Amino acid sequence: MGRLVVISNRTANLGKNTQIGGLAVGIVDALRKQGGLWAGWDGSVVDDAAAATTKIQTHGNVTTLTTALTSEEHEKYYLGFSNRVLWPAFHYRLDLMDYRMEFADSYSATNEKFAELIRGHLRDDDVIWVHDYHLIPMAAELRKRNCKNKIGFFLHIPFPSADIFSAVPRHEWLRYCLLQFDLIGFQTVNDVHNFHRYLKEHSDAAIISPEVVRVNDRTINIGHFPIGIDVQQFAKASARTDDTIELERMRRKVLQRFQVISADRLDYSKGLPHRMKAFRKFLEICPEYQGHADYLQIASPSREDVTAYSDIKAELEQLAGAVNGRFADFNWAPIQYINRNIPREKLAPLFRSSLVGLITPLRDGMNLVAKEYIAAQDDKDPGILILSKFAGAAEELSEALIVNPYDISEVAGALKTAVAMPLEERQLRHRKLLKRITDHDAQWWQRQYLQALQRGDQHPTANERVA
C-alpha cells in the first residue's frame, strides 16, 4: 500500500505534541502509521496570488503542503460558497443561503488551484482522502489531471434531505463532482439514506446495494463512518486537577449547587439561544432549583465576519442578561456566558465537574462535544448527557436523554429528569455510553474508512437496483 494523502481545507500543526479535535487525532494517527502528505490552506490570507507561496514541511514520515488564500478566495470560496451557501443549506437553513454566481466560480477555481498544487506531488500508488464540504470538486479536478488513484471523500457535516440539496444552486454539478470519488463517507445512516434518495430522484445513478452505486462505467462505494474522539486522552485531561475549577466545584458542593454545561462554536446550527431558553423554562417549572442551578454556556467565536454570526452573538448576550436580570440573587447568577475559546485542558475538567451536559444543536453532522462530555465523567459519579435528536451522535448515544431541541418545554423537562436521576441509573447509562465511544474512537473511525477505501474494488456484482 502506498502513502496516504490527506486533503482538507485546513491542516493541523504537526509540530505540536497534541492535536485538537477528532479530525486531527484520527488523521494524524493514520498519516504517521502509513506515511504521507497532508495538503490544504495554511490559514493565511494575502492580497494577491503572487504572494500565496507554497510551504512544504516535513515531520518524520509526514509532509505538509500548504498555501495561502487570496483575499478574494477567502471572501468568495471560503466565506462565500462554502459558508454562505453549502453550510446553511446542509444544516437545513435555506433561508440563510446567500448564493452568488461569483461565489460558485471562486469555489470551483480555488479547488482547481488546490488540485494543480497537489497533482505534482502525487505518486501513482498514493491513496487520497479528501475532507469536507469545502472540497467537493477535488476528485473531479484531479481526474481532469489524469489522476487514477483511489480517492475517497468524507463529509463531516450532515447531508440534507433530497428536497433541500436539490434547492442548492448548481446541485447537479456538485452531484457530478461527488460521483468522481471512489468512496463517499458520511457520518450517519440518515445521511446515507438522504443521499440515496437524492440520487433516485435527481439522477440516473443505479443503486446496486446500500453500499454501491453505478454511474455510466463508474462504481462508487458509499458508507457511514461515525467519527470518534481520543477517549483516553480526554479522560486523562479531565482527571487532572485544576485549582480554580476544583475550588468552584467545592464551593458549589457546600452551597448545594450543581452545574449544567454547554460548549459549542458560536453558530446558528448549534441552537445556543434555544438552550438558554430551555434553562430559563427549567427555572420557571422547577423554582426549587432557583439559587442551586448554574448554567455555563461556552460559545467559542466562529466566522464573526458573517452577519448571521454577529446576530446570534447579540441574541445570546441579550438572553443571558434577561435571564440573570429576572432570576439572579445577590450571591447567585443562573447563567455564565463565555464568548471566547477555552483550552481543551480547561474544558475537560469543566465537563467532569458538571452534573448535566446540555448538547442540543438544531442540526449537526456528529457533535464530538457530546462524546467528550461522556469521556470526561467520573465513573463513580457521572453526569448525564442531554442530546439533540438532530445531532449525528444521537444514532450512537441512545442512553443519553434524547430531545427535540426546538421543543423548549421538552428540553426543560429533560433537565428536570437529569438533575433528579438516581446515581445507579446515571452509572448504568454512563457505562454503556463510555463503552460505545471507546469502541468507536478516532482511531477506529480512520481505520474503518481507509479499509473501505482500499478494498473499494471488491464491491458486489449484482446488477439490479435496490428497491
XYZ file of C-alpha atoms in Angstrom:
467
model
C 0.000 0.000 0.000
C 1.279 3.476 -0.923
C 1.273 6.690 1.014
C -1.828 8.323 2.470
C -2.529 11.784 1.042
C -4.987 13.863 3.063
C -6.534 16.980 1.526
C -8.564 19.267 3.791
C -9.404 22.937 3.935
C -7.143 23.407 6.964
C -4.203 21.340 8.174
C -3.011 20.719 11.718
C 0.282 21.899 13.165
C 2.226 18.637 13.310
C 4.946 20.344 15.300
C 2.686 20.336 18.367
C 2.580 17.337 20.668
C -1.216 17.328 20.924
C -3.845 17.894 18.261
C -7.246 19.490 18.692
C -10.400 17.682 17.655
C -11.342 14.239 16.421
C -10.496 15.050 12.813
C -6.871 15.848 13.647
C -6.490 12.920 16.069
C -7.697 10.367 13.525
C -5.868 11.809 10.555
C -2.531 12.351 12.286
C -2.596 8.789 13.584
C -3.268 7.424 10.081
C -0.615 9.609 8.462
C 2.074 8.651 10.955
C 1.323 4.935 10.652
C 1.253 4.911 6.860
C 3.471 7.871 5.988
C 2.175 10.514 3.670
C 1.221 14.027 2.732
C -1.280 16.492 4.250
C -2.299 19.318 1.923
C -4.526 22.353 2.395
C -4.815 26.013 3.269
C -2.292 27.332 5.794
C -4.810 29.764 7.331
C -3.200 32.938 5.975
C -4.801 35.451 3.598
C -2.766 37.535 1.152
C -3.688 40.408 -1.150
C -2.776 38.802 -4.456
C -1.944 35.402 -5.943
C 1.740 36.209 -6.343
C 2.116 36.372 -2.555
C 0.430 32.969 -1.998
C 3.619 30.944 -1.663
C 3.668 27.175 -1.167
C 5.104 25.814 2.085
C 6.463 22.285 2.422
C 7.391 20.993 5.874
C 8.430 17.509 6.977
C 7.679 15.946 10.368
C 9.123 12.440 10.466
C 7.396 10.419 7.735
C 4.679 13.044 7.156
C 4.942 16.070 4.869
C 2.587 19.061 4.924
C 1.922 21.011 1.728
C 0.116 24.295 2.326
C -0.615 27.577 0.608
C -2.379 30.850 1.386
C -5.714 32.060 0.084
C -6.001 35.405 -1.634
C -8.415 37.889 -0.069
C -10.793 37.275 -2.982
C -10.632 33.483 -2.497
C -11.188 33.894 1.220
C -14.225 36.080 0.640
C -15.817 34.106 -2.208
C -14.624 30.495 -1.862
C -14.417 30.221 1.931
C -16.819 32.764 3.405
C -18.911 32.806 0.245
C -19.836 29.498 -1.379
C -18.560 27.237 1.415
C -20.088 29.100 4.350
C -22.914 31.208 2.921
C -24.264 28.536 0.563
C -23.213 24.993 1.472
C -23.045 25.360 5.261
C -26.544 26.816 5.763
C -28.097 24.527 3.131
C -26.551 21.356 4.571
C -27.806 22.459 8.012
C -31.354 22.916 6.660
C -31.251 26.735 6.723
C -32.130 27.654 3.145
C -33.387 30.986 4.488
C -29.772 31.923 5.315
C -28.318 30.786 1.988
C -26.729 33.655 0.045
C -25.941 32.372 -3.448
C -23.994 34.498 -5.908
C -22.517 33.373 -9.203
C -19.097 34.713 -8.270
C -19.108 32.559 -5.117
C -19.617 29.381 -7.149
C -16.982 30.432 -9.690
C -14.428 31.060 -6.940
C -15.287 27.774 -5.217
C -14.591 25.911 -8.457
C -11.439 27.914 -9.242
C -9.971 27.516 -5.732
C -10.483 23.755 -5.832
C -8.770 23.808 -9.219
C -5.878 25.746 -7.670
C -5.506 23.208 -4.850
C -5.666 20.290 -7.313
C -2.986 21.867 -9.506
C -0.765 22.377 -6.468
C -1.212 18.818 -5.198
C -1.059 16.916 -8.503
C 2.679 17.408 -8.917
C 3.336 15.819 -5.521
C 1.271 12.657 -6.058
C 2.641 9.175 -6.671
C 0.825 6.507 -8.642
C 0.159 4.311 -5.606
C -0.990 7.085 -3.226
C -4.398 6.713 -1.569
C -6.138 10.111 -1.392
C -8.585 11.118 1.344
C -10.457 14.410 0.839
C -12.329 16.070 3.698
C -15.498 18.078 3.897
C -17.750 20.439 2.018
C -15.070 22.943 1.010
C -13.519 20.392 -1.369
C -16.394 18.563 -3.071
C -14.918 19.248 -6.572
C -11.457 17.923 -5.665
C -11.760 14.443 -7.225
C -13.200 15.897 -10.445
C -10.290 18.327 -10.682
C -7.724 15.603 -10.027
C -9.372 13.304 -12.578
C -9.036 16.109 -15.162
C -5.314 15.943 -14.446
C -5.178 12.227 -15.234
C -5.143 11.135 -11.586
C -6.148 7.459 -11.476
C -5.550 6.996 -7.756
C -8.207 5.854 -5.348
C -9.852 8.995 -3.976
C -12.196 8.998 -1.006
C -14.354 11.793 0.380
C -15.678 12.230 3.910
C -18.419 14.725 4.736
C -18.177 15.923 8.322
C -21.414 17.912 8.261
C -24.925 16.496 7.645
C -26.046 15.581 4.152
C -29.517 17.140 3.847
C -32.744 15.690 2.540
C -33.228 15.377 -1.222
C -35.529 18.408 -1.346
C -33.027 20.590 0.486
C -29.987 19.516 -1.548
C -31.869 19.973 -4.818
C -32.570 23.578 -3.774
C -28.835 24.364 -3.731
C -27.883 26.207 -6.924
C -25.628 24.044 -9.102
C -26.542 20.901 -7.167
C -26.242 18.889 -10.404
C -22.597 19.930 -10.696
C -21.985 19.109 -7.039
C -23.555 15.678 -7.615
C -21.295 15.087 -10.617
C -18.266 16.054 -8.501
C -19.246 13.750 -5.642
C -19.617 10.831 -8.027
C -15.988 11.219 -9.157
C -14.855 9.842 -5.794
C -14.375 6.112 -5.254
C -15.806 6.191 -1.718
C -18.211 8.739 -0.247
C -18.294 8.595 3.537
C -20.995 10.113 5.735
C -21.408 10.421 9.493
C -24.763 8.663 9.863
C -27.157 6.153 8.348
C -29.620 9.012 7.862
C -27.075 10.891 5.721
C -26.628 7.803 3.531
C -30.415 7.473 3.136
C -30.691 11.154 2.174
C -28.003 10.750 -0.481
C -29.646 7.604 -1.867
C -32.988 9.353 -2.127
C -31.440 12.353 -3.842
C -29.760 10.091 -6.408
C -33.030 8.227 -7.050
C -34.972 11.445 -7.593
C -32.387 13.592 -9.364
C -30.009 11.316 -11.290
C -29.803 8.203 -13.422
C -27.396 6.516 -10.998
C -28.116 2.827 -10.407
C -28.272 1.988 -6.704
C -26.912 -1.561 -6.692
C -26.939 -2.000 -2.923
C -26.936 0.262 0.133
C -23.144 0.498 -0.264
C -22.742 0.648 -4.063
C -23.982 2.912 -6.863
C -23.052 2.895 -10.532
C -22.972 5.817 -12.937
C -22.043 5.015 -16.520
C -18.880 2.925 -16.175
C -18.022 4.132 -12.655
C -18.689 2.277 -9.409
C -18.890 4.391 -6.263
C -18.953 2.973 -2.760
C -20.977 4.676 -0.027
C -20.865 4.178 3.726
C -21.394 5.778 7.108
C -18.387 6.151 9.390
C -19.236 7.972 12.647
C -16.211 9.975 13.729
C -14.865 9.479 17.244
C -12.521 11.132 19.725
C -9.367 10.112 21.565
C -11.244 8.902 24.647
C -8.222 8.090 26.789
C -6.550 11.428 26.107
C -9.655 13.419 27.022
C -10.379 11.297 30.104
C -6.819 11.834 31.289
C -7.134 15.593 30.773
C -10.400 15.675 32.736
C -8.824 13.931 35.731
C -6.028 16.500 36.070
C -6.553 18.874 38.969
C -7.288 22.465 38.039
C -7.208 24.544 41.223
C -9.711 27.149 40.039
C -12.237 24.592 38.800
C -11.782 22.389 41.870
C -12.331 25.359 44.193
C -15.512 26.283 42.326
C -16.715 22.653 42.475
C -16.173 22.573 46.243
C -17.976 25.896 46.624
C -20.986 24.527 44.719
C -20.960 21.409 46.898
C -21.047 23.488 50.089
C -23.855 25.661 48.684
C -25.727 22.582 47.353
C -25.482 23.757 43.780
C -24.899 21.900 40.526
C -23.661 22.949 37.102
C -25.205 22.464 33.685
C -22.640 22.978 30.928
C -22.951 23.679 27.226
C -19.953 24.202 24.955
C -20.067 24.706 21.205
C -18.971 27.061 18.493
C -20.980 30.264 18.106
C -23.045 29.074 15.166
C -26.732 29.270 14.289
C -26.801 25.493 13.715
C -25.942 24.857 17.372
C -29.207 26.219 18.807
C -27.492 28.124 21.617
C -30.388 30.569 22.212
C -32.759 27.578 22.406
C -30.557 26.125 25.166
C -30.712 29.324 27.210
C -34.485 29.482 26.763
C -34.773 25.859 27.901
C -32.738 26.607 31.020
C -34.965 29.621 31.709
C -38.029 27.371 31.339
C -36.421 24.855 33.709
C -36.079 27.554 36.375
C -39.716 28.509 35.816
C -41.146 24.988 36.167
C -38.736 23.970 38.950
C -38.492 27.012 41.239
C -36.907 24.780 43.904
C -33.724 24.840 41.813
C -33.511 28.617 41.688
C -30.357 29.516 43.563
C -28.985 25.987 43.082
C -28.612 25.539 39.299
C -25.716 27.159 37.449
C -25.700 27.191 33.646
C -22.299 27.668 31.983
C -22.595 28.464 28.267
C -19.261 28.484 26.412
C -19.608 29.753 22.844
C -16.269 29.964 21.067
C -16.105 32.596 18.295
C -16.738 31.416 14.745
C -16.661 33.283 11.422
C -17.523 36.605 13.037
C -17.427 38.420 9.680
C -20.580 36.595 8.537
C -23.679 38.607 9.530
C -25.649 35.615 10.825
C -22.970 35.023 13.474
C -22.960 38.571 14.807
C -26.769 38.331 15.072
C -26.620 35.134 17.140
C -23.942 36.665 19.390
C -26.148 39.678 20.096
C -29.151 37.429 20.824
C -27.176 35.324 23.311
C -25.886 38.377 25.145
C -29.407 39.779 25.384
C -30.847 36.462 26.589
C -28.168 35.906 29.231
C -28.737 39.403 30.579
C -32.517 38.973 30.632
C -32.416 35.612 32.458
C -29.898 36.845 35.004
C -31.846 40.063 35.497
C -35.010 38.088 36.220
C -33.687 35.293 38.438
C -30.334 36.372 39.950
C -29.842 36.963 43.663
C -27.069 38.920 45.349
C -24.935 35.739 45.626
C -26.126 33.762 42.581
C -26.491 34.346 38.858
C -28.058 31.492 36.888
C -26.130 31.963 33.629
C -22.438 32.374 32.964
C -21.875 33.169 29.299
C -18.345 32.988 27.871
C -17.682 34.046 24.280
C -14.060 33.023 23.813
C -12.034 29.895 23.183
C -11.427 27.741 26.243
C -8.366 25.423 26.067
C -9.201 21.720 25.987
C -7.150 21.102 29.125
C -9.507 23.518 30.926
C -12.681 22.311 29.201
C -12.164 18.657 30.177
C -12.294 19.205 33.978
C -15.205 21.629 33.492
C -17.136 18.798 31.838
C -16.188 16.436 34.663
C -17.483 18.829 37.317
C -20.850 19.358 35.587
C -23.901 17.294 36.513
C -25.525 17.831 33.112
C -24.098 18.255 29.632
C -26.651 20.139 27.513
C -25.683 19.429 23.890
C -28.709 20.235 21.743
C -27.754 21.515 18.280
C -30.539 22.162 15.794
C -28.565 20.111 13.255
C -25.084 18.619 13.457
C -23.041 16.119 11.479
C -21.845 14.343 14.627
C -21.043 16.665 17.574
C -17.862 15.491 19.252
C -18.535 17.673 22.308
C -21.168 15.127 23.338
C -18.571 12.357 23.226
C -16.037 14.495 25.086
C -18.564 15.123 27.857
C -19.015 11.352 28.273
C -15.257 10.712 28.245
C -14.684 13.340 30.932
C -17.058 11.868 33.524
C -16.105 10.246 36.818
C -17.269 6.603 36.671
C -18.319 6.738 40.328
C -20.463 9.855 39.993
C -21.079 10.547 36.296
C -23.121 13.356 34.841
C -25.991 12.986 32.385
C -25.895 13.963 28.715
C -28.927 15.669 27.168
C -28.543 15.323 23.405
C -30.427 16.652 20.398
C -32.147 14.085 18.178
C -30.745 16.087 15.242
C -27.101 15.560 16.198
C -25.438 12.713 14.310
C -24.210 11.381 17.654
C -27.805 10.538 18.640
C -27.666 7.490 16.343
C -24.959 6.033 18.599
C -25.640 7.537 22.022
C -29.123 6.232 22.755
C -28.547 6.136 26.547
C -28.383 9.923 26.628
C -31.616 11.835 27.191
C -32.586 12.444 23.549
C -34.673 15.572 22.947
C -36.146 17.751 20.231
C -34.117 20.987 20.549
C -36.955 23.041 19.064
C -39.274 21.984 21.906
C -38.199 24.226 24.774
C -40.547 22.536 27.252
C -39.238 19.081 26.351
C -35.627 20.152 26.929
C -36.596 21.807 30.228
C -38.297 18.550 31.225
C -35.141 16.613 30.368
C -33.149 18.957 32.618
C -35.589 18.193 35.433
C -35.205 14.441 34.795
C -31.413 14.665 34.639
C -30.863 16.544 37.899
C -33.188 14.177 39.794
C -31.847 10.954 38.253
C -30.635 8.364 40.805
C -26.908 7.628 40.926
C -27.391 3.974 39.892
C -29.193 4.964 36.705
C -26.581 7.593 35.883
C -23.833 4.994 36.324
C -25.608 2.428 34.127
C -26.188 4.911 31.312
C -22.605 6.130 31.554
C -21.089 2.653 31.369
C -22.938 1.916 28.135
C -22.117 5.281 26.579
C -18.458 5.089 27.556
C -18.078 1.621 26.038
C -19.584 2.786 22.780
C -17.361 5.846 22.360
C -14.322 3.793 23.407
C -15.076 1.068 20.864
C -15.720 3.669 18.151
C -12.939 6.170 18.825
C -10.951 8.333 16.398
C -8.549 5.540 15.502
C -11.428 3.138 14.811
C -13.004 5.757 12.533
C -9.949 6.272 10.345
C -9.206 2.524 10.183
C -12.756 1.705 9.099
C -12.769 4.407 6.457
C -9.353 3.652 4.963
C -10.038 -0.091 4.899
C -13.258 0.586 2.984
C -11.425 2.889 0.557
C -8.618 0.405 -0.069
C -10.967 -2.552 -0.615
C -13.316 -0.457 -2.733
C -12.889 -2.589 -5.835
C -14.325 -5.620 -4.000
C -17.911 -4.471 -4.431
C -20.973 -6.669 -5.114
C -21.641 -7.623 -8.714
C -25.432 -7.508 -8.548
C -26.927 -5.593 -11.449
C -30.346 -4.814 -10.039
C -31.382 -1.652 -8.299
C -32.245 -1.789 -4.635
C -35.923 -1.172 -4.133
